[in-house]
Short mmCIF file of C-alpha atoms and ligand atoms in Angstrom, two decimals:
data_model
loop_
_atom_site.label_atom_id
_atom_site.label_comp_id
_atom_site.label_asym_id
_atom_site.label_seq_id
_atom_site.Cartn_x
_atom_site.Cartn_y
_atom_site.Cartn_z
CA MET N 29 85.75 124.58 113.86
CA LYS N 30 87.37 122.36 116.07
CA LEU N 31 87.98 118.97 116.64
CA THR N 32 88.03 117.73 120.29
CA ILE N 33 88.55 114.47 121.54
CA GLN N 34 88.28 113.58 125.06
CA ASP N 35 88.91 110.53 126.69
CA LEU N 36 88.82 108.04 124.27
CA SER N 37 89.44 104.36 124.85
CA LYS N 38 89.44 101.48 122.89
CA THR N 39 90.52 97.85 123.85
CA TYR N 40 90.02 95.23 120.92
CA SER N 41 88.63 91.83 121.39
CA ASN N 42 92.37 90.07 121.73
CA GLY N 43 92.87 92.34 124.65
CA VAL N 44 95.08 94.83 123.08
CA HIS N 45 94.38 98.54 124.49
CA ALA N 46 95.16 100.39 121.87
CA LEU N 47 93.86 103.48 123.38
CA LYS N 48 93.55 104.48 126.81
CA GLY N 49 92.05 107.83 127.85
CA VAL N 50 93.18 109.63 124.75
CA SER N 51 92.20 113.77 124.89
CA LEU N 52 93.15 115.94 122.29
CA THR N 53 92.11 119.54 120.69
CA ILE N 54 93.01 120.04 117.13
CA ASN N 55 92.30 122.93 115.58
CA GLN N 56 92.63 124.36 112.00
CA GLY N 57 95.70 123.46 110.35
CA MET N 58 98.21 121.09 109.88
CA PHE N 59 98.52 118.40 113.03
CA GLY N 60 101.22 116.34 113.78
CA LEU N 61 100.21 112.62 115.73
CA LEU N 62 104.04 111.06 116.10
CA GLY N 63 104.39 107.99 117.89
CA PRO N 64 106.21 104.51 117.37
CA ASN N 65 104.96 101.42 115.47
CA GLY N 66 101.89 100.06 117.61
CA ALA N 67 101.42 103.50 119.77
CA GLY N 68 97.77 103.57 118.80
CA LYS N 69 97.83 106.13 115.62
CA SER N 70 95.99 104.04 113.28
CA SER N 71 92.88 103.11 115.62
CA LEU N 72 92.64 106.64 116.66
CA MET N 73 92.57 107.76 112.93
CA ARG N 74 90.13 105.16 112.08
CA THR N 75 88.02 106.19 114.85
CA ILE N 76 88.22 109.24 114.03
CA ALA N 77 87.12 108.48 110.41
CA THR N 78 84.15 106.78 111.41
CA LEU N 79 85.50 102.84 110.35
CA GLN N 80 85.32 101.52 114.15
CA GLU N 81 83.80 102.10 117.15
CA ALA N 82 85.22 103.10 120.68
CA ASP N 83 84.49 101.48 123.78
CA SER N 84 84.21 105.07 125.46
CA GLY N 85 84.45 108.77 125.42
CA SER N 86 83.86 111.12 122.77
CA VAL N 87 85.08 113.11 119.68
CA MET N 88 83.19 116.26 118.47
CA LEU N 89 83.66 118.18 115.01
CA GLY N 90 82.19 121.18 115.41
CA ASP N 91 78.84 120.50 116.81
CA LEU N 92 79.00 116.92 115.19
CA ASP N 93 79.02 114.10 117.28
CA VAL N 94 81.04 111.49 115.45
CA LEU N 95 80.99 108.10 116.92
CA ARG N 96 77.24 108.84 116.46
CA GLN N 97 76.61 111.16 113.47
CA LYS N 98 78.81 108.95 110.99
CA GLU N 99 76.55 109.54 108.14
CA GLU N 100 77.05 113.55 108.49
CA VAL N 101 80.57 113.41 109.57
CA ARG N 102 81.25 111.46 106.14
CA LYS N 103 79.99 113.93 104.13
CA VAL N 104 83.07 116.40 105.56
CA LEU N 105 85.87 113.91 106.21
CA GLY N 106 88.74 113.24 103.46
CA TYR N 107 90.70 109.90 104.90
CA LEU N 108 93.65 108.72 103.12
CA PRO N 109 94.40 105.30 104.73
CA GLN N 110 97.57 103.52 105.32
CA GLU N 111 97.22 101.16 102.53
CA PHE N 112 95.86 103.08 99.39
CA GLY N 113 94.97 100.38 96.85
CA VAL N 114 93.31 101.15 93.50
CA TYR N 115 92.25 99.66 90.96
CA PRO N 116 95.67 99.29 88.37
CA ARG N 117 93.46 99.32 85.14
CA VAL N 118 91.88 102.15 85.38
CA THR N 119 93.08 105.70 84.27
CA ALA N 120 93.07 108.16 86.92
CA GLU N 121 90.72 110.73 85.31
CA THR N 122 87.99 108.03 85.39
CA MET N 123 88.27 106.63 89.18
CA LEU N 124 88.65 110.11 90.40
CA ASP N 125 85.39 110.50 88.40
CA HIS N 126 83.62 107.04 90.11
CA ILE N 127 84.55 108.40 93.37
CA ALA N 128 83.23 111.96 92.96
CA SER N 129 79.58 110.28 91.92
CA LEU N 130 79.83 107.52 95.21
CA LYS N 131 80.66 110.83 96.97
CA GLY N 132 77.17 112.10 95.78
CA ILE N 133 78.26 114.89 93.14
CA GLN N 134 75.56 113.75 90.52
CA ASN N 135 75.89 116.15 87.73
CA ALA N 136 78.18 115.26 84.91
CA LYS N 137 79.46 118.51 83.73
CA GLN N 138 79.90 119.86 87.34
CA ARG N 139 81.58 116.29 88.29
CA LYS N 140 83.93 116.67 84.90
CA GLU N 141 84.92 120.42 86.82
CA ILE N 142 85.82 119.28 89.90
CA VAL N 143 87.78 116.29 88.94
CA GLU N 144 90.02 118.21 86.46
CA GLY N 145 90.25 120.49 89.03
CA LEU N 146 91.42 118.30 91.56
CA LEU N 147 94.09 116.99 89.42
CA GLN N 148 95.69 120.23 88.54
CA LYS N 149 95.96 120.71 92.24
CA VAL N 150 97.92 117.18 92.79
CA ASN N 151 99.88 117.70 89.60
CA LEU N 152 98.26 114.77 87.94
CA PHE N 153 96.40 116.54 84.97
CA GLN N 154 98.96 115.94 82.35
CA VAL N 155 98.60 112.07 83.89
CA ARG N 156 95.33 111.64 84.02
CA LYS N 157 94.73 109.15 81.06
CA LYS N 158 96.98 106.92 82.25
CA ASN N 159 96.05 103.52 84.37
CA LEU N 160 97.02 104.01 87.92
CA GLY N 161 99.11 100.82 87.77
CA THR N 162 101.56 102.64 85.81
CA PHE N 163 101.89 105.72 89.05
CA SER N 164 104.95 105.67 91.16
CA GLY N 165 104.53 105.60 95.25
CA GLY N 166 104.15 109.34 95.17
CA MET N 167 101.85 109.77 92.42
CA LYS N 168 99.50 107.35 94.06
CA GLN N 169 99.90 108.57 97.28
CA ARG N 170 98.84 112.14 95.64
CA PHE N 171 96.07 110.62 93.86
CA GLY N 172 94.87 108.97 97.70
CA ILE N 173 94.99 113.05 98.42
CA ALA N 174 93.21 114.23 95.59
CA GLN N 175 89.88 111.40 96.73
CA ALA N 176 90.37 112.49 99.60
CA LEU N 177 90.07 116.40 98.66
CA LEU N 178 86.43 115.46 96.68
CA GLY N 179 83.15 117.26 98.27
CA ASN N 180 85.49 120.07 100.21
CA PRO N 181 85.87 118.09 103.37
CA LYS N 182 86.21 120.34 106.76
CA LEU N 183 88.37 117.38 108.35
CA ILE N 184 91.87 115.52 106.21
CA ILE N 185 93.21 112.33 107.97
CA VAL N 186 96.36 111.18 106.31
CA ASP N 187 97.90 107.99 107.72
CA GLU N 188 101.85 107.68 107.05
CA PRO N 189 101.34 108.96 104.06
CA THR N 190 105.41 109.91 103.22
CA ALA N 191 106.43 106.01 103.78
CA GLY N 192 107.71 104.86 101.00
CA LEU N 193 108.44 107.73 99.05
CA ASP N 194 111.59 109.21 97.70
CA PRO N 195 112.56 112.72 99.08
CA ALA N 196 111.50 114.41 96.14
CA GLU N 197 108.11 113.11 95.73
CA ARG N 198 108.21 113.69 99.64
CA ASN N 199 108.89 117.49 99.57
CA ARG N 200 106.06 117.47 96.68
CA PHE N 201 103.69 116.14 99.39
CA HIS N 202 104.00 118.03 101.61
CA ASN N 203 104.07 121.38 100.00
CA LEU N 204 100.66 119.99 98.59
CA LEU N 205 99.16 118.90 102.28
CA SER N 206 100.70 123.03 103.76
CA GLU N 207 98.49 124.26 100.86
CA ILE N 208 95.40 121.94 101.73
CA GLY N 209 95.79 122.89 105.50
CA GLU N 210 95.63 126.59 105.26
CA ASN N 211 91.92 126.10 105.79
CA THR N 212 91.38 122.75 106.77
CA ILE N 213 91.89 120.58 109.84
CA VAL N 214 94.40 118.39 108.57
CA ILE N 215 95.85 115.49 110.89
CA LEU N 216 99.19 114.20 109.81
CA SER N 217 99.52 110.94 111.19
CA THR N 218 103.13 109.27 111.23
CA HIS N 219 106.38 107.74 113.09
CA ILE N 220 108.56 110.34 110.74
CA VAL N 221 109.69 113.32 112.82
CA GLU N 222 111.17 115.39 110.30
CA ASP N 223 107.24 115.55 108.51
CA VAL N 224 106.17 117.06 111.67
CA THR N 225 109.33 119.02 111.79
CA ASN N 226 108.42 120.51 108.57
CA LEU N 227 104.74 120.95 108.43
CA CYS N 228 102.94 121.23 111.77
CA SER N 229 101.90 123.99 113.61
CA ASP N 230 100.75 121.89 116.82
CA MET N 231 101.26 118.26 117.32
CA ALA N 232 100.76 115.44 120.09
CA ILE N 233 103.23 112.40 120.95
CA ILE N 234 101.11 108.67 121.69
CA CYS N 235 102.66 105.92 122.98
CA LEU N 236 101.31 103.01 124.38
CA GLY N 237 97.91 104.32 123.59
CA GLU N 238 98.39 107.36 126.08
CA VAL N 239 99.02 111.07 125.20
CA VAL N 240 102.76 111.58 126.03
CA ALA N 241 103.18 115.38 124.94
CA GLN N 242 101.08 117.64 123.25
CA GLY N 243 101.69 121.41 122.02
CA ASN N 244 103.29 123.73 119.53
CA PRO N 245 106.62 122.00 118.45
CA ASN N 246 109.07 124.91 119.20
CA ASP N 247 108.05 125.25 122.55
CA LEU N 248 107.84 121.28 123.29
CA VAL N 249 111.76 121.53 121.86
CA LYS N 250 112.40 125.08 123.99
CA GLU N 251 110.84 122.86 127.25
CA ILE N 252 114.52 120.27 126.89
CA SER N 253 116.67 123.08 125.43
CA GLY N 254 119.81 123.36 127.98
CA LYS N 255 119.48 119.84 128.72
CA VAL N 256 120.52 117.29 125.80
CA TRP N 257 124.64 116.36 125.69
CA LYS N 258 126.10 114.43 123.48
CA LYS N 259 129.12 112.29 123.65
CA MET N 260 130.78 109.85 121.32
CA ILE N 261 131.42 106.05 122.90
CA ASP N 262 132.63 102.54 121.91
CA LYS N 263 129.60 100.46 121.48
CA ALA N 264 130.47 98.09 124.34
CA GLU N 265 130.11 101.15 126.90
CA LEU N 266 126.73 101.89 126.27
CA GLU N 267 125.19 99.74 128.93
CA HIS N 268 127.33 101.59 131.15
CA TYR N 269 126.00 104.94 130.44
CA GLN N 270 122.17 103.47 129.97
CA ALA N 271 122.86 102.40 133.76
CA ASN N 272 123.89 105.76 134.73
CA TYR N 273 122.88 108.64 132.52
CA GLU N 274 119.76 109.24 130.88
CA VAL N 275 119.92 108.28 127.21
CA ILE N 276 117.57 109.04 125.15
CA SER N 277 119.02 107.84 121.78
CA THR N 278 121.86 106.65 119.66
CA SER N 279 123.53 106.70 116.31
CA LEU N 280 126.61 105.45 114.67
CA LYS N 281 128.25 108.66 113.55
CA MET N 282 131.93 107.62 111.25
CA GLY N 283 131.68 103.99 113.19
CA LYS N 284 131.34 105.43 116.50
CA THR N 285 128.50 105.17 118.34
CA GLN N 286 126.91 108.89 119.42
CA ILE N 287 124.77 108.95 122.33
CA ARG N 288 122.41 112.16 123.31
CA VAL N 289 121.52 112.33 127.23
CA ILE N 290 118.85 114.55 128.88
CA SER N 291 120.70 116.48 132.40
CA GLU N 292 119.43 119.28 134.12
CA GLU N 293 123.04 119.26 135.40
CA PRO N 294 125.84 119.95 133.27
CA LEU N 295 127.68 116.90 132.20
CA SER N 296 131.62 116.95 132.25
CA ASN N 297 132.68 114.79 129.09
CA PHE N 298 129.86 115.61 127.32
CA GLU N 299 129.07 118.30 124.66
CA LEU N 300 126.05 120.64 125.17
CA THR N 301 124.08 120.50 121.76
CA THR N 302 120.90 121.61 120.32
CA ALA N 303 117.59 120.25 121.30
CA ASP N 304 115.01 119.52 118.25
CA LEU N 305 112.15 117.65 118.25
CA GLU N 306 113.66 114.08 117.87
CA ASP N 307 115.16 114.99 121.47
CA VAL N 308 111.91 115.38 122.51
CA TYR N 309 110.21 112.71 120.64
CA PHE N 310 112.75 110.17 121.79
CA SER N 311 112.94 111.29 125.39
CA GLU N 312 109.32 110.34 125.49
CA ILE N 313 109.26 107.36 123.98
CA THR N 314 112.61 106.19 125.80
CA LYS N 315 110.96 106.92 129.41
CA ARG N 316 108.52 104.25 127.95
CA VAL N 317 108.66 101.67 125.93
CA GLY N 318 113.15 101.51 126.55
CA LEU N 319 116.13 102.95 123.97
CA ALA N 320 115.93 101.48 120.49
CA VAL N 321 119.11 100.50 119.61
P1 ADP J 30 100.03 102.86 115.18
O1 ADP J 30 98.84 102.86 113.63
O2 ADP J 30 100.60 103.48 115.61
O3 ADP J 30 101.26 102.10 114.78
P2 ADP J 30 98.06 100.75 115.57
O4 ADP J 30 96.46 101.94 116.01
O5 ADP J 30 97.62 100.14 114.81
O6 ADP J 30 99.45 101.47 115.94
O7 ADP J 30 98.01 99.79 116.97
C1 ADP J 30 97.95 99.89 118.07
C2 ADP J 30 97.98 98.56 119.00
O8 ADP J 30 96.56 97.87 118.95
C3 ADP J 30 99.19 97.37 118.62
O9 ADP J 30 99.25 96.51 119.43
C4 ADP J 30 98.42 96.51 117.39
O10 ADP J 30 98.63 95.57 117.39
C5 ADP J 30 97.12 96.55 118.06
N1 ADP J 30 95.64 96.37 117.11
C6 ADP J 30 95.48 97.45 115.79
N2 ADP J 30 94.71 96.97 115.06
C7 ADP J 30 93.90 95.84 115.51
C8 ADP J 30 92.69 94.66 115.63
N3 ADP J 30 91.95 95.30 114.20
N4 ADP J 30 92.77 93.76 116.06
C9 ADP J 30 93.41 93.58 116.84
N5 ADP J 30 94.86 94.70 117.34
C10 ADP J 30 94.91 95.46 117.19
#
């Protein structure tokens, strides 16, 4: 099964053109959708999750027409939204059982088995009798994944899942997602490049409502390898370098500014450096919205 998005466009009533002819083919496994805030990621995710309408274009999940056969799609979809609210005074077990019955799992015994299995899978079984309000950010996210997994979905969408998680929680969450990605389409929408580097076999970069790059992360990095140069400069010189070079990113290193530059030609006084996915990302984004400083 694959998800095929063709020429999807959306303009909100306030005139914001959030999606401009987005086309993507997404196969089984972990797919990373990377883009800065405001790029259109959530608009795309909500449209695929049948929660909002597009103006034109099509989305097919296997044979299902996602924009029209919404009820059918919802049966095979798991969605973890950006803001996942929980009822603070309900236990994890009770809440999951309730969502399971809403998803149509009628038989109480079967439901109990499924709920317990999922709580084990996301490593919350020990705390199943605790109120959701006592959970850490990471625990809430894992609970969110458990509810998204109810009903064995074929497509799972997670929107900005690691914002606010500490490194250990993030790691645990990553492992859980990779496990799920083995036999499902998982779309991970994020502005954190590292999440995609670590997890995804396929990805797209979206900016200002358009897909600006797509493919295997390693292949995308190969395209710019041998062309990324770095140099330490004084902050005051940045404007000069921006005027004369294709500066893709800046970072502060021990009080000095390091710039990374793309160039096909060797640059004297610069050091050639190993390209990574951040370079791919920043070169695409900087081209379109300018340098983030
Ligand atoms: P991302 O998830 O990449 O941050 P969004 O899809 O949330 O991007 O937003 C894309 C653009 O659409 C932004 O300019 C945002 O302000 C705008 N936008 C998002 N949702 C709405 C809405 N419901 N009404 C009007 N504008 C919106």
